[in-house]
PDB file of C-alpha atoms in Angstrom:
ATOM      1  CA  MET A 269       6.984 103.613  42.941  1.00  0.00           C
ATOM      2  CA  ALA A 270       5.012 100.722  41.429  1.00  0.00           C
ATOM      3  CA  LEU A 271       1.528 100.124  42.758  1.00  0.00           C
ATOM      4  CA  THR A 272       0.490  96.745  44.110  1.00  0.00           C
ATOM      5  CA  ALA A 273      -2.434  94.953  42.470  1.00  0.00           C
ATOM      6  CA  ARG A 274      -4.699  95.970  45.366  1.00  0.00           C
ATOM      7  CA  GLN A 275      -3.572  99.603  45.046  1.00  0.00           C
ATOM      8  CA  ARG A 276      -4.282  99.586  41.276  1.00  0.00           C
ATOM      9  CA  LEU A 277      -7.822  98.344  41.908  1.00  0.00           C
ATOM     10  CA  ALA A 278      -8.286 100.935  44.657  1.00  0.00           C
ATOM     11  CA  ALA A 279      -6.929 103.706  42.427  1.00  0.00           C
ATOM     12  CA  ALA A 280      -9.358 102.811  39.648  1.00  0.00           C
ATOM     13  CA  LEU A 281     -12.345 102.644  42.017  1.00  0.00           C
ATOM     14  CA  SER A 282     -11.268 105.848  43.742  1.00  0.00           C
ATOM     15  CA  HIS A 283     -11.014 107.615  40.391  1.00  0.00           C
ATOM     16  CA  LEU A 284     -14.555 106.492  39.545  1.00  0.00           C
ATOM     17  CA  GLN A 285     -15.800 107.703  42.923  1.00  0.00           C
ATOM     18  CA  ARG A 286     -14.254 111.171  42.435  1.00  0.00           C
ATOM     19  CA  LYS A 287     -15.495 111.353  38.839  1.00  0.00           C
ATOM     20  CA  SER A 288     -19.041 110.390  39.877  1.00  0.00           C
ATOM     21  CA  GLY A 289     -19.290 113.178  42.446  1.00  0.00           C
ATOM     22  CA  LEU A 290     -20.802 110.762  44.965  1.00  0.00           C
ATOM     23  CA  SER A 291     -19.547 110.997  48.520  1.00  0.00           C
ATOM     24  CA  ILE A 292     -18.216 107.987  50.358  1.00  0.00           C
ATOM     25  CA  ARG A 293     -21.281 108.220  52.627  1.00  0.00           C
ATOM     26  CA  ALA A 294     -23.635 108.134  49.607  1.00  0.00           C
ATOM     27  CA  ILE A 295     -21.855 105.058  48.257  1.00  0.00           C
ATOM     28  CA  ALA A 296     -21.946 103.437  51.705  1.00  0.00           C
ATOM     29  CA  ASP A 297     -25.681 104.091  51.972  1.00  0.00           C
ATOM     30  CA  ARG A 298     -26.303 102.465  48.574  1.00  0.00           C
ATOM     31  CA  THR A 299     -24.178  99.422  49.415  1.00  0.00           C
ATOM     32  CA  MET A 300     -25.419  99.160  53.016  1.00  0.00           C
ATOM     33  CA  LEU A 301     -21.805  99.084  54.144  1.00  0.00           C
ATOM     34  CA  SER A 302     -20.079 101.477  56.514  1.00  0.00           C
ATOM     35  CA  PRO A 303     -18.410 104.613  55.149  1.00  0.00           C
ATOM     36  CA  SER A 304     -15.262 103.449  56.921  1.00  0.00           C
ATOM     37  CA  PHE A 305     -15.266 100.171  54.986  1.00  0.00           C
ATOM     38  CA  ILE A 306     -15.835 101.965  51.661  1.00  0.00           C
ATOM     39  CA  SER A 307     -13.016 104.357  52.510  1.00  0.00           C
ATOM     40  CA  ARG A 308     -10.655 101.452  53.233  1.00  0.00           C
ATOM     41  CA  ILE A 309     -11.561  99.894  49.864  1.00  0.00           C
ATOM     42  CA  LEU A 310     -10.902 103.161  48.036  1.00  0.00           C
ATOM     43  CA  SER A 311      -7.582 103.615  49.849  1.00  0.00           C
ATOM     44  CA  GLY A 312      -6.431 100.068  49.096  1.00  0.00           C
ATOM     45  CA  GLU A 313      -6.474  98.882  52.707  1.00  0.00           C
ATOM     46  CA  ARG A 314      -9.238  96.347  51.939  1.00  0.00           C
ATOM     47  CA  THR A 315      -9.795  94.263  48.816  1.00  0.00           C
ATOM     48  CA  PRO A 316     -13.422  94.082  47.705  1.00  0.00           C
ATOM     49  CA  SER A 317     -14.968  90.889  46.346  1.00  0.00           C
ATOM     50  CA  TRP A 318     -15.843  90.720  42.652  1.00  0.00           C
ATOM     51  CA  ASP A 319     -19.535  91.046  43.556  1.00  0.00           C
ATOM     52  CA  LEU A 320     -18.836  94.220  45.498  1.00  0.00           C
ATOM     53  CA  VAL A 321     -16.725  95.618  42.651  1.00  0.00           C
ATOM     54  CA  CYS A 322     -19.659  94.981  40.295  1.00  0.00           C
ATOM     55  CA  HIS A 323     -22.038  96.686  42.722  1.00  0.00           C
ATOM     56  CA  LEU A 324     -19.709  99.682  43.128  1.00  0.00           C
ATOM     57  CA  CYS A 325     -19.354  99.982  39.355  1.00  0.00           C
ATOM     58  CA  SER A 326     -23.128  99.925  39.009  1.00  0.00           C
ATOM     59  CA  ILE A 327     -23.489 102.694  41.599  1.00  0.00           C
ATOM     60  CA  LEU A 328     -20.714 104.708  39.968  1.00  0.00           C
ATOM     61  CA  GLY A 329     -22.148 104.241  36.463  1.00  0.00           C
ATOM     62  CA  HIS A 330     -19.333 102.200  34.983  1.00  0.00           C
ATOM     63  CA  GLU A 331     -18.901  98.864  33.210  1.00  0.00           C
ATOM     64  CA  PRO A 332     -17.590  96.294  35.735  1.00  0.00           C
ATOM     65  CA  GLY A 333     -15.935  94.123  33.068  1.00  0.00           C
ATOM     66  CA  GLU A 334     -13.109  96.633  32.858  1.00  0.00           C
ATOM     67  CA  PHE A 335     -12.306  95.859  36.493  1.00  0.00           C
ATOM     68  CA  ARG A 336     -12.233  92.063  36.218  1.00  0.00           C
ATOM     69  CA  LEU A 337      -8.482  91.668  35.682  1.00  0.00           C
ATOM     70  CA  LEU A 338      -7.697  94.306  38.318  1.00  0.00           C
ATOM     71  CA  CYS A 339      -9.897  92.487  40.840  1.00  0.00           C
ATOM     72  CA  GLU A 340      -8.477  89.067  40.026  1.00  0.00           C
ATOM     73  CA  ALA A 341      -4.918  90.374  40.345  1.00  0.00           C
ATOM     74  CA  ALA A 342      -5.762  92.019  43.680  1.00  0.00           C
ATOM     75  CA  HIS A 343      -7.014  88.635  44.915  1.00  0.00           C
ATOM     76  CA  GLY A 344      -3.905  86.858  43.625  1.00  0.00           C
ATOM     77  CA  VAL A 345      -5.685  85.039  40.796  1.00  0.00           C
ATOM     78  CA  GLU A 346      -3.122  84.255  38.135  1.00  0.00           C
ATOM     79  CA  GLN A 347      -4.029  84.063  34.489  1.00  0.00           C
ATOM     80  CA  PRO A 348      -3.422  80.617  33.023  1.00  0.00           C
ATOM     81  CA  PRO A 349      -0.372  80.425  30.789  1.00  0.00           C
ATOM     82  CA  ARG A 350      -0.915  80.159  27.068  1.00  0.00           C
ATOM     83  CA  ARG A 351      -0.626  76.628  25.830  1.00  0.00           C
ATOM     84  CA  THR A 352       1.164  75.621  22.673  1.00  0.00           C
ATOM     85  CA  VAL A 353      -0.728  74.285  19.681  1.00  0.00           C
ATOM     86  CA  THR A 354       1.008  70.944  20.164  1.00  0.00           C
ATOM     87  CA  ALA A 355      -0.109  70.744  23.812  1.00  0.00           C
ATOM     88  CA  CYS A 356      -3.688  71.619  22.843  1.00  0.00           C
ATOM     89  CA  ILE A 357      -3.706  68.929  20.139  1.00  0.00           C
ATOM     90  CA  ALA A 358      -2.342  66.416  22.666  1.00  0.00           C
ATOM     91  CA  SER A 359      -5.168  67.303  25.091  1.00  0.00           C
ATOM     92  CA  LEU A 360      -7.841  66.758  22.459  1.00  0.00           C
ATOM     93  CA  LYS A 361      -6.213  63.518  21.328  1.00  0.00           C
ATOM     94  CA  ALA A 362      -6.050  62.208  24.906  1.00  0.00           C
ATOM     95  CA  ALA A 363      -9.670  63.139  25.590  1.00  0.00           C
ATOM     96  CA  LEU A 364     -10.860  61.464  22.386  1.00  0.00           C
ATOM     97  CA  ARG A 365      -8.835  58.334  23.080  1.00  0.00           C
ATOM     98  CA  GLY A 366     -10.294  58.232  26.598  1.00  0.00           C
ATOM     99  CA  LEU A 367     -13.789  58.535  25.150  1.00  0.00           C
ATOM    100  CA  HIS A 368     -12.924  55.759  22.687  1.00  0.00           C
ATOM    101  CA  LEU A 369     -11.921  53.561  25.620  1.00  0.00           C
ATOM    102  CA  ALA A 370     -15.110  54.461  27.500  1.00  0.00           C
ATOM    103  CA  ALA A 371     -17.089  53.346  24.446  1.00  0.00           C
ATOM    104  CA  ALA A 372     -15.335  49.927  24.606  1.00  0.00           C
ATOM    105  CA  GLN A 373     -13.029  50.761  21.674  1.00  0.00           C
ATOM    106  CA  PRO A 374     -15.412  50.371  18.750  1.00  0.00           C
ATOM    107  CA  THR A 375     -13.769  49.733  15.393  1.00  0.00           C
ATOM    108  CA  VAL A 376     -13.164  52.502  12.911  1.00  0.00           C
ATOM    109  CA  GLU A 377     -15.943  51.084  10.732  1.00  0.00           C
ATOM    110  CA  GLU A 378     -18.348  50.994  13.688  1.00  0.00           C
ATOM    111  CA  ILE A 379     -17.596  54.629  14.518  1.00  0.00           C
ATOM    112  CA  HIS A 380     -18.133  55.572  10.862  1.00  0.00           C
ATOM    113  CA  ARG A 381     -21.488  53.778  10.945  1.00  0.00           C
ATOM    114  CA  ARG A 382     -22.530  55.352  14.270  1.00  0.00           C
ATOM    115  CA  SER A 383     -21.766  58.792  12.825  1.00  0.00           C
ATOM    116  CA  HIS A 384     -24.209  58.060   9.977  1.00  0.00           C
ATOM    117  CA  GLY A 385     -21.330  58.451   7.546  1.00  0.00           C
ATOM    118  CA  ARG A 386     -20.429  61.975   8.661  1.00  0.00           C
ATOM    119  CA  VAL A 387     -16.988  60.874   9.858  1.00  0.00           C
ATOM    120  CA  PRO A 388     -15.041  59.004   7.154  1.00  0.00           C
ATOM    121  CA  ALA A 389     -13.180  55.926   8.424  1.00  0.00           C
ATOM    122  CA  GLN A 390      -9.823  57.398   7.386  1.00  0.00           C
ATOM    123  CA  VAL A 391     -10.526  60.533   9.413  1.00  0.00           C
ATOM    124  CA  VAL A 392     -11.485  58.457  12.477  1.00  0.00           C
ATOM    125  CA  THR A 393      -8.090  56.768  12.329  1.00  0.00           C
ATOM    126  CA  GLN A 394      -6.233  60.048  11.833  1.00  0.00           C
ATOM    127  CA  VAL A 395      -8.052  61.786  14.682  1.00  0.00           C
ATOM    128  CA  LEU A 396      -7.604  58.948  17.180  1.00  0.00           C
ATOM    129  CA  GLN A 397      -3.898  58.792  16.322  1.00  0.00           C
ATOM    130  CA  GLY A 398      -3.610  62.560  16.736  1.00  0.00           C
ATOM    131  CA  ASP A 399      -2.620  63.043  13.109  1.00  0.00           C
ATOM    132  CA  ALA A 400      -5.571  65.280  12.222  1.00  0.00           C
ATOM    133  CA  VAL A 401      -7.737  67.978  13.732  1.00  0.00           C
ATOM    134  CA  PRO A 402     -10.692  68.287  11.367  1.00  0.00           C
ATOM    135  CA  GLU A 403     -13.410  70.915  11.395  1.00  0.00           C
ATOM    136  CA  TRP A 404     -15.642  71.046  14.460  1.00  0.00           C
ATOM    137  CA  GLU A 405     -18.586  69.381  12.715  1.00  0.00           C
ATOM    138  CA  ILE A 406     -16.449  66.261  12.172  1.00  0.00           C
ATOM    139  CA  VAL A 407     -15.017  66.251  15.692  1.00  0.00           C
ATOM    140  CA  GLY A 408     -18.473  66.823  17.185  1.00  0.00           C
ATOM    141  CA  ALA A 409     -19.926  63.959  15.119  1.00  0.00           C
ATOM    142  CA  LEU A 410     -17.045  61.707  16.229  1.00  0.00           C
ATOM    143  CA  VAL A 411     -17.639  62.557  19.892  1.00  0.00           C
ATOM    144  CA  THR A 412     -21.363  61.877  19.529  1.00  0.00           C
ATOM    145  CA  ALA A 413     -20.667  58.584  17.727  1.00  0.00           C
ATOM    146  CA  LEU A 414     -18.520  57.564  20.706  1.00  0.00           C
ATOM    147  CA  GLY A 415     -21.336  58.402  23.140  1.00  0.00           C
ATOM    148  CA  GLY A 416     -19.838  61.635  24.423  1.00  0.00           C
ATOM    149  CA  GLN A 417     -21.217  65.129  24.790  1.00  0.00           C
ATOM    150  CA  ALA A 418     -19.895  67.352  22.008  1.00  0.00           C
ATOM    151  CA  ALA A 419     -20.122  70.440  24.235  1.00  0.00           C
ATOM    152  CA  ASP A 420     -17.556  68.886  26.590  1.00  0.00           C
ATOM    153  CA  PHE A 421     -15.015  68.598  23.769  1.00  0.00           C
ATOM    154  CA  LYS A 422     -15.591  71.875  21.949  1.00  0.00           C
ATOM    155  CA  PRO A 423     -13.402  73.920  24.351  1.00  0.00           C
ATOM    156  CA  LEU A 424     -10.490  71.562  23.602  1.00  0.00           C
ATOM    157  CA  TRP A 425     -11.023  71.979  19.855  1.00  0.00           C
ATOM    158  CA  GLU A 426     -11.357  75.760  20.232  1.00  0.00           C
ATOM    159  CA  ALA A 427      -8.140  75.919  22.274  1.00  0.00           C
ATOM    160  CA  ILE A 428      -6.248  74.427  19.340  1.00  0.00           C
ATOM    161  CA  HIS A 429      -7.532  77.089  16.992  1.00  0.00           C
ATOM    162  CA  TYR A 430      -7.048  79.892  19.502  1.00  0.00           C
ATOM    163  CA  SER A 431      -3.447  78.876  20.178  1.00  0.00           C
ATOM    164  CA  PHE A 432      -2.885  78.518  16.436  1.00  0.00           C
ATOM    165  CA  LEU A 433      -4.017  82.107  15.911  1.00  0.00           C
ATOM    166  CA  LEU A 434      -1.503  83.288  18.515  1.00  0.00           C
ATOM    167  CA  THR A 435       1.479  81.340  17.229  1.00  0.00           C
ATOM    168  CA  ASP A 436       4.270  82.932  15.274  1.00  0.00           C
ATOM    169  CA  ASP A 437       6.097  79.671  14.626  1.00  0.00           C
ATOM    170  CA  PRO A 438       5.845  78.818  10.895  1.00  0.00           C
ATOM    171  CA  CYS A 439       6.451  75.111  11.584  1.00  0.00           C
ATOM    172  CA  VAL A 440       3.445  74.976  13.930  1.00  0.00           C
ATOM    173  CA  SER A 441       1.371  76.994  11.481  1.00  0.00           C
ATOM    174  CA  ASP A 442       2.103  74.410   8.796  1.00  0.00           C
ATOM    175  CA  LEU A 443       1.206  71.535  11.163  1.00  0.00           C
ATOM    176  CA  VAL A 444      -2.148  72.984  12.139  1.00  0.00           C
ATOM    177  CA  SER A 445      -3.078  74.115   8.646  1.00  0.00           C
ATOM    178  CA  GLU A 446      -2.441  70.544   7.467  1.00  0.00           C
ATOM    179  CA  THR A 447      -4.470  68.967  10.280  1.00  0.00           C
ATOM    180  CA  THR A 448      -7.420  71.332  10.058  1.00  0.00           C
ATOM    181  CA  SER A 449      -8.025  70.889   6.336  1.00  0.00           C
TER     182      SER A 449
END
């Protein structure tokens, strides 16, 4: 019989409780919750919040990070699907084009000047057209030259490289290796 997500979380917490040697009453006293409530958590009848899971792990002498996915699954939190390299590139391109619009569409030469020469004019054109994904220093300088906050765009750039690392499609690998050079 397969366990539900709540039962898997309860089983893991229950195992820690037995391994620790602490009674349910001792845990309840340390959490200021009733022994009945702690018992229902350990049996899978109740689903604890992430904060409570962290507190229980602390009491039981265990790293809470190992429980994160179990807790999220028990609460019905779904992991976001992996995005393709192409979709990640499209997101960065759209965000940069939106920033370009917000900056009143300065010319390629103006952007090059605003970047203090760090972003070559040819690269500006390629990036805004979505034909290139240069190194972060170039993208960050482009964002700054357009009046944006580089930190807002870095996750989009990182997503491209993360999805590239996970791809097994040689055509996509060729595309990204060409655009990141």
